Coordinates of C-alpha atoms in Angstrom, one line a residue:
Chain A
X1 CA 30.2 -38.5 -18.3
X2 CA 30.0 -35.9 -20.6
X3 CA 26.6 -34.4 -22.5
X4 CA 25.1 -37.8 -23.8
X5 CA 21.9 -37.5 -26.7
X6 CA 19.1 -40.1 -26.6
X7 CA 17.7 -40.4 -29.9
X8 CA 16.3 -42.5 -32.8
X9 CA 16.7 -40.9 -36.3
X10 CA 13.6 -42.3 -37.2
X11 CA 11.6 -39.5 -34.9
X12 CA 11.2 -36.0 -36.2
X13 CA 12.0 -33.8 -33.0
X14 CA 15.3 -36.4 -32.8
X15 CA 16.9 -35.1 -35.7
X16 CA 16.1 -31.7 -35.1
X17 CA 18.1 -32.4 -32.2
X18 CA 21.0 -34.9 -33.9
X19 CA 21.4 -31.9 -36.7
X20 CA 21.1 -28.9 -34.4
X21 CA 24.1 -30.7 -31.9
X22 CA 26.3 -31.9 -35.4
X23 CA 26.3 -28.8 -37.6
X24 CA 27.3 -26.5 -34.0
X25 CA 30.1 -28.8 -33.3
X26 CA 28.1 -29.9 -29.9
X27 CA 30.4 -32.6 -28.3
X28 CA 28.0 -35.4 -27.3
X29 CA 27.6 -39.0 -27.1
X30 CA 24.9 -40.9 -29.1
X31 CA 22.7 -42.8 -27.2
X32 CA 20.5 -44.7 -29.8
X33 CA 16.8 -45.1 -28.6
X34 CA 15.3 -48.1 -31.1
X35 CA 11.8 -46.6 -31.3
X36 CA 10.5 -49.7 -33.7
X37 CA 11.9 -52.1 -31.3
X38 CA 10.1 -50.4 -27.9
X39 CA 13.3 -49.0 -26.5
X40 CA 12.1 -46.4 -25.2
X41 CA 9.3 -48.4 -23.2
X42 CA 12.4 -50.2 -20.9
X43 CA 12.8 -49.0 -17.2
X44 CA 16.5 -48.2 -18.1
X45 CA 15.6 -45.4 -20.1
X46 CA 12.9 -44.2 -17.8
X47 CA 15.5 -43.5 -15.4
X48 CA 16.4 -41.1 -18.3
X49 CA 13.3 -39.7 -19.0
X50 CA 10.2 -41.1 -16.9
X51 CA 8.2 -39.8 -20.3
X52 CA 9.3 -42.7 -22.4
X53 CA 10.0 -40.4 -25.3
X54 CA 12.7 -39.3 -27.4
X55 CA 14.6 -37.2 -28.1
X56 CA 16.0 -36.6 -24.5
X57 CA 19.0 -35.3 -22.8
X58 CA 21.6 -36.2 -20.2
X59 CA 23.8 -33.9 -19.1
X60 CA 25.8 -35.0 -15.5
X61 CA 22.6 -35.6 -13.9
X62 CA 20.0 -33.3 -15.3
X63 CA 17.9 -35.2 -18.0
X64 CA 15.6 -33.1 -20.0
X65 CA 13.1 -34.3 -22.3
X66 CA 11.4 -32.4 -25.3
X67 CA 13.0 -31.5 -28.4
X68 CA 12.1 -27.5 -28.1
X69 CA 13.7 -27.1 -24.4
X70 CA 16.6 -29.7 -25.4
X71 CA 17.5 -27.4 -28.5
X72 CA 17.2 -24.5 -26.6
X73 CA 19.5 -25.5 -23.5
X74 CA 21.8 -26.4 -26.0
X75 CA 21.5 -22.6 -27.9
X76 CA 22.1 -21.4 -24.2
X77 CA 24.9 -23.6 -22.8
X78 CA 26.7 -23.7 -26.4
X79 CA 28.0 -20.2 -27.6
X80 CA 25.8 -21.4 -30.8
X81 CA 25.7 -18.5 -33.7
X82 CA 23.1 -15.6 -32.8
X83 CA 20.9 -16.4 -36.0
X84 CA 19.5 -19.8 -34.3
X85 CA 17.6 -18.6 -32.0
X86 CA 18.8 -14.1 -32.2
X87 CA 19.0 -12.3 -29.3
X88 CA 16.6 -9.6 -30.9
X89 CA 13.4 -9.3 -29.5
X90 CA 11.1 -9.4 -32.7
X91 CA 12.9 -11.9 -34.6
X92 CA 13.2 -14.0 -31.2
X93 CA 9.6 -14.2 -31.2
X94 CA 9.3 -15.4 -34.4
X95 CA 11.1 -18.7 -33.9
X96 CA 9.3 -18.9 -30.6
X97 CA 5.6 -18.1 -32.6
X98 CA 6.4 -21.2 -34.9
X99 CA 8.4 -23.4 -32.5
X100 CA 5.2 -22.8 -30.4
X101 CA 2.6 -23.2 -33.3
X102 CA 4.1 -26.3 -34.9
X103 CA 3.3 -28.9 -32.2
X104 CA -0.3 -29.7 -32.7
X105 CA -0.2 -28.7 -36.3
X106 CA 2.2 -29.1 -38.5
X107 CA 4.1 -32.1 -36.4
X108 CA 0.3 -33.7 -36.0
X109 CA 0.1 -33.8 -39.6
X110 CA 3.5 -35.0 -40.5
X111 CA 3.7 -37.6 -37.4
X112 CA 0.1 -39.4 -38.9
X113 CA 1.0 -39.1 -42.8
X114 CA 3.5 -41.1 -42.0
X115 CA 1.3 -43.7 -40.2
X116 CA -1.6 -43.7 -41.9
X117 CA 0.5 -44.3 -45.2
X118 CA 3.1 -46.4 -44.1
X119 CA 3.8 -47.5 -41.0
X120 CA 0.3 -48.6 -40.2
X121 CA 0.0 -50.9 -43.1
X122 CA 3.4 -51.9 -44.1
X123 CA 5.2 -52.0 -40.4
X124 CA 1.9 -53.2 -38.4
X125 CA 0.0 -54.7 -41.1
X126 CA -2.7 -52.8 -39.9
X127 CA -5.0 -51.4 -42.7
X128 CA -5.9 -48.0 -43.0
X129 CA -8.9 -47.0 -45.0
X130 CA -8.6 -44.4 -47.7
X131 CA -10.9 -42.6 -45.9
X132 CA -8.6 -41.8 -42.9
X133 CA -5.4 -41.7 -45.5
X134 CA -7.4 -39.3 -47.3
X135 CA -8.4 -36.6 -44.5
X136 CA -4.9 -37.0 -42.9
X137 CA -3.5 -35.9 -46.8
X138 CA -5.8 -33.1 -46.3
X139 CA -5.1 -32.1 -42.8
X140 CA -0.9 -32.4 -44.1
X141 CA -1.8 -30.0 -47.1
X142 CA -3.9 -27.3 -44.8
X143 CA -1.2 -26.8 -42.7
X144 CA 1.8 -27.2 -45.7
X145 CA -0.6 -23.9 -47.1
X146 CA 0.2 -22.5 -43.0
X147 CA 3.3 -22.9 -43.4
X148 CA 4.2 -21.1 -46.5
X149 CA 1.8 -18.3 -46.0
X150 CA 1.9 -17.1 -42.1
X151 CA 5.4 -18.5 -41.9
X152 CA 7.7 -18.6 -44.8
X153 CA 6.0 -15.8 -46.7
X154 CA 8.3 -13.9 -49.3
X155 CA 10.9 -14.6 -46.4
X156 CA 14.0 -16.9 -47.6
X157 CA 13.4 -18.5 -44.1
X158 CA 10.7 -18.8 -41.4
X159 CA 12.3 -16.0 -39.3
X160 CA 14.1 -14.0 -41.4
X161 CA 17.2 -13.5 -43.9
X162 CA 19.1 -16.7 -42.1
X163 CA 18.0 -20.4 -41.0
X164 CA 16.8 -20.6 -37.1
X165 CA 15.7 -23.3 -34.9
X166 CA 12.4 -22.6 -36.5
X167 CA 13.3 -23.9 -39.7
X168 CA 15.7 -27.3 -38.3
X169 CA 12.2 -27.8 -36.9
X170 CA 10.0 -27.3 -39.6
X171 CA 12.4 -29.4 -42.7
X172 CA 12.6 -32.6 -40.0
X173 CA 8.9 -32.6 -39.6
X174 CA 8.3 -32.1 -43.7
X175 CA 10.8 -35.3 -44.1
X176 CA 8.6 -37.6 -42.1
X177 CA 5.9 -37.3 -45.1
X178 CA 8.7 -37.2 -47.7
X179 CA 10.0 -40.5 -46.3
X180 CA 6.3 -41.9 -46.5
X181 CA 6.4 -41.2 -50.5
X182 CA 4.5 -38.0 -50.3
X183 CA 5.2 -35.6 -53.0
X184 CA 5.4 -32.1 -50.2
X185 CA 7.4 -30.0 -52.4
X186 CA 5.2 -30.5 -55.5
X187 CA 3.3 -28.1 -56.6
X188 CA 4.9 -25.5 -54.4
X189 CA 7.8 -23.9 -55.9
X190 CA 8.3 -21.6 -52.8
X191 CA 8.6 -24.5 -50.1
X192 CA 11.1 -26.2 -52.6
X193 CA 13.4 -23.5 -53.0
X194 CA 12.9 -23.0 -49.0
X195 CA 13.6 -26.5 -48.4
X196 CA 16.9 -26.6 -50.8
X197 CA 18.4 -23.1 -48.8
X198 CA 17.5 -25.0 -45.3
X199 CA 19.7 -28.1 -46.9
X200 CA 22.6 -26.1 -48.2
X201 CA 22.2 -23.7 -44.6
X202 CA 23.3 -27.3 -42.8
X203 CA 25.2 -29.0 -45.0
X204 CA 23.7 -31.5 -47.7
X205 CA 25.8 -34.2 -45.7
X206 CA 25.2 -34.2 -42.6
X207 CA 21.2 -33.3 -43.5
X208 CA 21.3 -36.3 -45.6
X209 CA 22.7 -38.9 -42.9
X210 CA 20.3 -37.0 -40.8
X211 CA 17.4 -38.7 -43.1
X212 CA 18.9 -41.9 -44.1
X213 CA 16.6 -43.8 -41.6
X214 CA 13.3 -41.8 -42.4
X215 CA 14.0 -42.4 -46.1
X216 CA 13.7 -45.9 -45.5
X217 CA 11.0 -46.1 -43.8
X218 CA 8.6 -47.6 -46.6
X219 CA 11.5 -50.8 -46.9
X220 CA 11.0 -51.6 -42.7
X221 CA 10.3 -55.3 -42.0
X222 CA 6.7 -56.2 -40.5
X223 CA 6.5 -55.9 -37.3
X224 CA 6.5 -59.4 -35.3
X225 CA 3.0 -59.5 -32.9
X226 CA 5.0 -58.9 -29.8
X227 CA 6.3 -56.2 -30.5
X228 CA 2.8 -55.2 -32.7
X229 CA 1.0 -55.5 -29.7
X230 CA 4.0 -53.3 -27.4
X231 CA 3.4 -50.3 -30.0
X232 CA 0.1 -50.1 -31.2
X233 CA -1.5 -48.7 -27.9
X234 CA 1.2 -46.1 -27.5
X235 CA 1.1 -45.2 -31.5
X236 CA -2.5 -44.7 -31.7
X237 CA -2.7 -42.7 -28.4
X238 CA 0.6 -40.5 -29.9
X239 CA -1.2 -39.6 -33.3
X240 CA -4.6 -39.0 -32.1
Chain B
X1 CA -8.2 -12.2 -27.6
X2 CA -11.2 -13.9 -26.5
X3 CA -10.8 -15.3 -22.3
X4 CA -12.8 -18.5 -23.0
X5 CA -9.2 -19.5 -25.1
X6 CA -7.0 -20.5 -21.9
X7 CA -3.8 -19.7 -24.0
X8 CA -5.7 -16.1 -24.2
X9 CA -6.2 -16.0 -20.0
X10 CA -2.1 -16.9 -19.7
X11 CA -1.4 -13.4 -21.6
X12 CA -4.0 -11.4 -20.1
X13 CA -3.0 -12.6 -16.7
X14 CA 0.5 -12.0 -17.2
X15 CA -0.3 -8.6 -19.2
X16 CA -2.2 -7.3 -16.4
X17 CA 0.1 -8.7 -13.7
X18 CA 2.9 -6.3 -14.5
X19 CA 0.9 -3.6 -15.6
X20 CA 1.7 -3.9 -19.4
X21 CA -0.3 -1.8 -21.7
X22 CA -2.6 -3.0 -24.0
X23 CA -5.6 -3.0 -25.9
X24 CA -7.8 -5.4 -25.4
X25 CA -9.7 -6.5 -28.8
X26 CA -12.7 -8.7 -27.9
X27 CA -12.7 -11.7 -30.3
X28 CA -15.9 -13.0 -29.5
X29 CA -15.4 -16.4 -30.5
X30 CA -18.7 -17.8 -29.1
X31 CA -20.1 -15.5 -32.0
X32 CA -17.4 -17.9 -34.6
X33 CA -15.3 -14.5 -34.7
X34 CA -11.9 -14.9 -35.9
X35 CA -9.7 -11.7 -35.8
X36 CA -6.3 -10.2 -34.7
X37 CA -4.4 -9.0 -31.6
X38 CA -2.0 -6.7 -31.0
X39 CA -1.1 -7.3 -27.3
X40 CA 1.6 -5.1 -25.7
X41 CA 2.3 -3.2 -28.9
X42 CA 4.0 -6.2 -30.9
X43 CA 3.4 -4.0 -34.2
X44 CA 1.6 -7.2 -36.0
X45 CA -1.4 -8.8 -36.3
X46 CA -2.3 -11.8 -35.0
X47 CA -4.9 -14.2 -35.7
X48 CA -6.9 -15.9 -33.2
X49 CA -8.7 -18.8 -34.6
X50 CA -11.5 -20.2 -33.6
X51 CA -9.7 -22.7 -31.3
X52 CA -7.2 -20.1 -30.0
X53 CA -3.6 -18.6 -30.6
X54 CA -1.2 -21.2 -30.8
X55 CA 1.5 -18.7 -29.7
X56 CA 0.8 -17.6 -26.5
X57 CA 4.0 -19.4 -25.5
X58 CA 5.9 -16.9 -27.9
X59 CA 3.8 -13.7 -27.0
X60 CA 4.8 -14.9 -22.8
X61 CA 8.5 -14.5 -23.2
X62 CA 8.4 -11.9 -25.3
X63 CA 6.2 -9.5 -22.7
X64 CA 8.9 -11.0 -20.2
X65 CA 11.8 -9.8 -22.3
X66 CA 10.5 -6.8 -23.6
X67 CA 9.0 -5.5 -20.2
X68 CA 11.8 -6.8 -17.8
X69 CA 9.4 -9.1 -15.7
X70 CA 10.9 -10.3 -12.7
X71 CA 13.2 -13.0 -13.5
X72 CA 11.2 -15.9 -11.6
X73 CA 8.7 -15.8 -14.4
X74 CA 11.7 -17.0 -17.0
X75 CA 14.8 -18.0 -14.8
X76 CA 17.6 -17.0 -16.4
X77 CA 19.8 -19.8 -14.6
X78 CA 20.4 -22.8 -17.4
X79 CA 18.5 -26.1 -15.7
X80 CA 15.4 -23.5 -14.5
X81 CA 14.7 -22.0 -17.6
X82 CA 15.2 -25.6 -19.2
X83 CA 12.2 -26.7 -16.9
X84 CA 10.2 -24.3 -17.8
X85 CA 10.9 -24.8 -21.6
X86 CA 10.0 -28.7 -20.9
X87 CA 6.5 -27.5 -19.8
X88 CA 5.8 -24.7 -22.1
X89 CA 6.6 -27.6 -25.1
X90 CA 5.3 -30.3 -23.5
X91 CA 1.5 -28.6 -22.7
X92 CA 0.5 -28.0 -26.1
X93 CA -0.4 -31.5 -26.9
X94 CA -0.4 -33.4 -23.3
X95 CA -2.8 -30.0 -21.7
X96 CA -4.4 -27.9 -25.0
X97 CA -6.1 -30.8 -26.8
X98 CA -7.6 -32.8 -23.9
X99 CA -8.6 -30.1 -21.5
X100 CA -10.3 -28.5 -25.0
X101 CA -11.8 -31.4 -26.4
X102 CA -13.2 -32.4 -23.1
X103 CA -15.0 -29.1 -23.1
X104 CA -15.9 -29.8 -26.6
X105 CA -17.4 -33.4 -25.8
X106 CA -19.3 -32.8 -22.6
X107 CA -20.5 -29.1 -23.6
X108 CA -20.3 -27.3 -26.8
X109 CA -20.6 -30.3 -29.5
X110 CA -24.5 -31.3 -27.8
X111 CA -25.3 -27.1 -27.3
X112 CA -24.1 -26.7 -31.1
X113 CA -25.6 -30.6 -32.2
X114 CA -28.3 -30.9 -29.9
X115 CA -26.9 -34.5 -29.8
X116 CA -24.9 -36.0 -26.6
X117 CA -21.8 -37.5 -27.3
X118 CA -21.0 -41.2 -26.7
X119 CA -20.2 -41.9 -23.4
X120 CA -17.1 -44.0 -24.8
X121 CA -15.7 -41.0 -26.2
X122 CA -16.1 -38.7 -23.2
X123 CA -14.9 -41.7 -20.6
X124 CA -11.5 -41.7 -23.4
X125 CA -11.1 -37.9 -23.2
X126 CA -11.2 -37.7 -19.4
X127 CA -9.0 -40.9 -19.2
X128 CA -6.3 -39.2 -21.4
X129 CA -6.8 -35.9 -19.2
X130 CA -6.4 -37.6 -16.1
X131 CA -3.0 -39.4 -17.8
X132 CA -1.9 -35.7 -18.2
X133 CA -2.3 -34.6 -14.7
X134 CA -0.6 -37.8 -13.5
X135 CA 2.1 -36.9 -15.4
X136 CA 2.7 -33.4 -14.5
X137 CA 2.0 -34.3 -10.9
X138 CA 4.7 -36.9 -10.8
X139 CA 7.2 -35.3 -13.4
X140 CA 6.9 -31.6 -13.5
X141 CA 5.5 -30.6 -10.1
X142 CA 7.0 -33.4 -7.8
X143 CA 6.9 -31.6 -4.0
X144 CA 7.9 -28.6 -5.2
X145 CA 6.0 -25.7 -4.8
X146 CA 6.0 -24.5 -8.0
X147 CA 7.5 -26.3 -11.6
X148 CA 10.6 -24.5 -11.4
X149 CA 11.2 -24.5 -7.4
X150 CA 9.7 -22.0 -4.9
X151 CA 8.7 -19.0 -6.9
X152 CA 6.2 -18.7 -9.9
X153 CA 6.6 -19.2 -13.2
X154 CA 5.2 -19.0 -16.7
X155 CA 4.9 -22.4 -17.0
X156 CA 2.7 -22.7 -13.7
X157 CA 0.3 -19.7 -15.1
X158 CA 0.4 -21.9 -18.5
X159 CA -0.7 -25.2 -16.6
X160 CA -3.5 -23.2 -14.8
X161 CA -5.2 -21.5 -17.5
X162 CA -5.4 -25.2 -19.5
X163 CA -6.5 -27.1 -16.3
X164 CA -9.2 -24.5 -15.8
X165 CA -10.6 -24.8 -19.0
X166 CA -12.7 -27.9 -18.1
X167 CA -14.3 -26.1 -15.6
X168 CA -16.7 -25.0 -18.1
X169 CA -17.9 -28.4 -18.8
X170 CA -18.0 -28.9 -14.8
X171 CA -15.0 -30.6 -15.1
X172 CA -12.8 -30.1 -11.6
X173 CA -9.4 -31.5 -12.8
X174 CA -8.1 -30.4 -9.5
X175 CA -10.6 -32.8 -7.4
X176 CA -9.0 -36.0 -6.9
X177 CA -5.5 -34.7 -5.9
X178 CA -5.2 -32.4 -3.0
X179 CA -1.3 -31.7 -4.1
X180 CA -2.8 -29.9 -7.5
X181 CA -5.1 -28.6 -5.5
X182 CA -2.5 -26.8 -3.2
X183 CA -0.7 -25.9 -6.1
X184 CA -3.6 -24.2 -7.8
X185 CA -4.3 -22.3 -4.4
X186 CA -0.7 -21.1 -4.1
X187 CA -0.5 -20.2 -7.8
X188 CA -4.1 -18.1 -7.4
X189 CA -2.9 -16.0 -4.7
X190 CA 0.7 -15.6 -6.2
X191 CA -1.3 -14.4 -9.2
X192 CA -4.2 -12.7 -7.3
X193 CA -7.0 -13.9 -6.8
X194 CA -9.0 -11.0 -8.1
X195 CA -7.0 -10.9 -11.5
X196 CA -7.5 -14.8 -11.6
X197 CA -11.0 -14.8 -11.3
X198 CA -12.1 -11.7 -13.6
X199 CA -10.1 -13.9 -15.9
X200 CA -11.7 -17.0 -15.7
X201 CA -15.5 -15.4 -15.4
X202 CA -16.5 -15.5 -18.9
X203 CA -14.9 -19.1 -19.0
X204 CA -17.2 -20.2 -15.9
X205 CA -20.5 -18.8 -17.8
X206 CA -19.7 -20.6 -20.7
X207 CA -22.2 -23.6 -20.0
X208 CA -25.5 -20.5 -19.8
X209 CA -23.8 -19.8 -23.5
X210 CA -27.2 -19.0 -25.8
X211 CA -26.1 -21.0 -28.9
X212 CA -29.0 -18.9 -30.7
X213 CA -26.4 -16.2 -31.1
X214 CA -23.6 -18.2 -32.7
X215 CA -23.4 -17.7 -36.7
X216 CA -25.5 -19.8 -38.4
X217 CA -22.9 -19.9 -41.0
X218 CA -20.2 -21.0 -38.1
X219 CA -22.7 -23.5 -37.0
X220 CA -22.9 -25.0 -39.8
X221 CA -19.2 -25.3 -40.5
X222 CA -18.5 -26.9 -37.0
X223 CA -21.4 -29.0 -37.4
X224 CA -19.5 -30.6 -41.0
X225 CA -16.4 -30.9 -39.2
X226 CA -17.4 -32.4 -36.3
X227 CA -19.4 -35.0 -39.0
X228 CA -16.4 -35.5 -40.5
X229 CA -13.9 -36.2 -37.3
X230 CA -16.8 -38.9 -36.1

């Protein structure tokens, strides 16, 4: 059994991963995780990754879990381009300063945008008050400003002159907002143009098929109470 | 850097370790300082906000890359380094946020508030903290004697520094498990356990902390946010 992918399109980090794997011509097969249907809670996929989370990675028998580590054991096994993750020290440490930075920031903001606009009271018809909605826009547009000024900069992207890891990384997380019906790139002319080179940089097909399920997010189906009351502990401890 | 920030102690420990040169810039963030480092020459500044560089992560490989560290601190074999990467990614929301805000709910909010938090909310933050160390008991340590296998890594100095950090709120996350606390003895010695402990001394004062001294300006900006997070 060759390199197999667990994933569900409708998780950030996962189509980091799915994009990443596709655009370097990463031979793998597509193990599809349904997040909204608690997939990832059965004891067949904690064989693969005792974590319960996606994305994760079979490869023979070594699993791996975490979107970071899976891209870059992919960038190390793969002869991938040098500009993903570059073999020079300074501009190495820039992917690794936002790959690092990202996780309780930017990916906190995106992850509960999406919930506290969407998926909270259209998927579990659980209401949010505008309170909440309202700090969370907040949180989103604090670390949006972040991104643009420490990161981005006058830069064309986060690392440099060419698209890395860093910016896979970043464009998935903005998406999860985008799919919730938030305006990201309004307003900021910079992010927009940076968002529209990261597209062309993978390929406007594959980074649209990449979003197809994230774009629909606001259309999902209510949730039935089973499966409401599978998610909602897990959900509220993940975007706390 | 500031060593009450545990991603701070991971650098200085490492930095001092293998004899790297550097300034150290005292950040006082008990004083609500915010400021930059330039550890180990990077050329650029860094901003340490008051709840800590994010990037320590980045600034770890790149003292091991640029200073030739011995290779068990970032295994150059595919599945090791993968393991280590797994932690390094994995700590910043499963370690960072609950060992901090356990710190924050048992000691800093009621010496900046003067008001105790709810037990509720403290009885959540250790449950969640407790989750963690489960997890990286059963997952990322297993019987191994460090994450990666038999020698010390980056991600074990990583894991220390965070599950230290509750100390300061009396909070002994290595109490109920004598495999952590194995761990933790082998990783201190491996370290050194003067170096570990000149690094965690400020950290282990932090509950005879004189709020007096903190910024009233500061004080009153963590006082809004905390009102607002409630």
């Amino acid at each position: 059994m060759g390199l197999e992918l667990y994933l569900d399109l409708l998780s950030q980090p996962c189509r980091a991963v799915y994009i990443f794997a596709k655009k370097n011509g990463i031979p793998f097969e597509l193990r599809t995780v349904d997040l909204i249907k608690g997939q990832n809670l059965s004891d067949a996929f904690a064989r693969v990754n005792p974590l319960k989370k996606v994305p994760a990675l079979k490869d023979g028998d070594f699993t791996l879990s975490e979107s970071v580590a899976i891209l870059l054991y992919l960038t190390h096994k793969y002869k991938v381009p040098d500009y993903w993750y570059p073999q020079d020290l300074q501009a190495r440490a820039r992917v690794d300063e936002y790959l690092a930075w990202q996780h309780t920031t930017l990916r906190r903001s995106c992850l509960r945008a999406l919930w506290h606009k969407v998926m909270f009271p259209v998927f579990l018809g659980e209401p949010v008050s505008p309170q909440t909605l309202a700090a969370t826009l907040a949180e989103l547009d604090v670390n949006l400003q972040l991104l643009e000024n420490k990161f981005l900069q006058n830069k064309a992207f986060l690392a440099g002159p060419h698209i890395s890891l860093a910016d896979l990384v970043a464009i998935t997380e903005l998406m999860h907002p985008v799919g919730a019906g938030c305006q990201v790139f309004e307003g900021r002319p910079k992010l927009a143009a940076w968002r529209n080179r990261v597209e062309a940089a993978v390929g406007e097909d594959l980074f649209q098929e990449a979003h197809d399920i994230i774009l629909k997010a606001k259309d999902l189906p209510p949730a039935d109470p089973t499966t409401k009351q599978k998610l909602l502990p897990r959900v509220l401890a993940m975007i706390q | 850097m500031d060593l009450l920030s545990a991603p701070c102690r991971a650098v200085y420990i490492f930095s001092k370790k293998h004899d790297i040169p550097f300034t150290f810039q005292f950040v006082d963030l008990l004083k609500g300082h915010t400021g930059v480092t330039d550890v180990g020459g990077l050329g650029k500044a860094r901003a340490v906000p008051l709840t800590g560089p994010f990037c320590s992560v980045a600034i770890l490989y790149y003292l091991c890359r640029k200073y030739s560290a011995p290779l068990h601190w970032y295994p150059p074999d595919l599945y090791t380094r993968a393991r280590v990467e797994e932690f390094m990614a994995w700590q910043h929301t499963a370690f960072q946020l609950p060992m901090k805000r356990i710190v924050w709910l048992k000691l800093l909010i009621p010496k900046i508030t003067g008001e105790e938090v709810s037990a509720e909310k403290i009885d959540h933050a250790v449950a969640e903290v407790k989750n963690s160390l489960q997890l990286f008991e059963e997952y990322f340590l297993q019987d191994k004697m460090f994450i990666a296998g038999d020698q010390i890594s980056l991600a074990d100095l990583v894991a220390v520094v965070e599950m230290m950090q509750p100390m300061a709120a009396k909070y002994n996350a290595f109490l109920n498990s004598s495999k952590l606390a194995e761990w933790l003895m082998r990783v201190e010695l491996s370290i050194g356990s003067g170096l570990f402990r000149e690094a965690h001394n400020r950290l282990m004062q932090l509950a005879d902390w004189d709020v007096s001294t903190l910024d009233p300006a500061v004080k009153e900006n963590i006082s809004e946010l905390l009102k607002k997070s409630k």
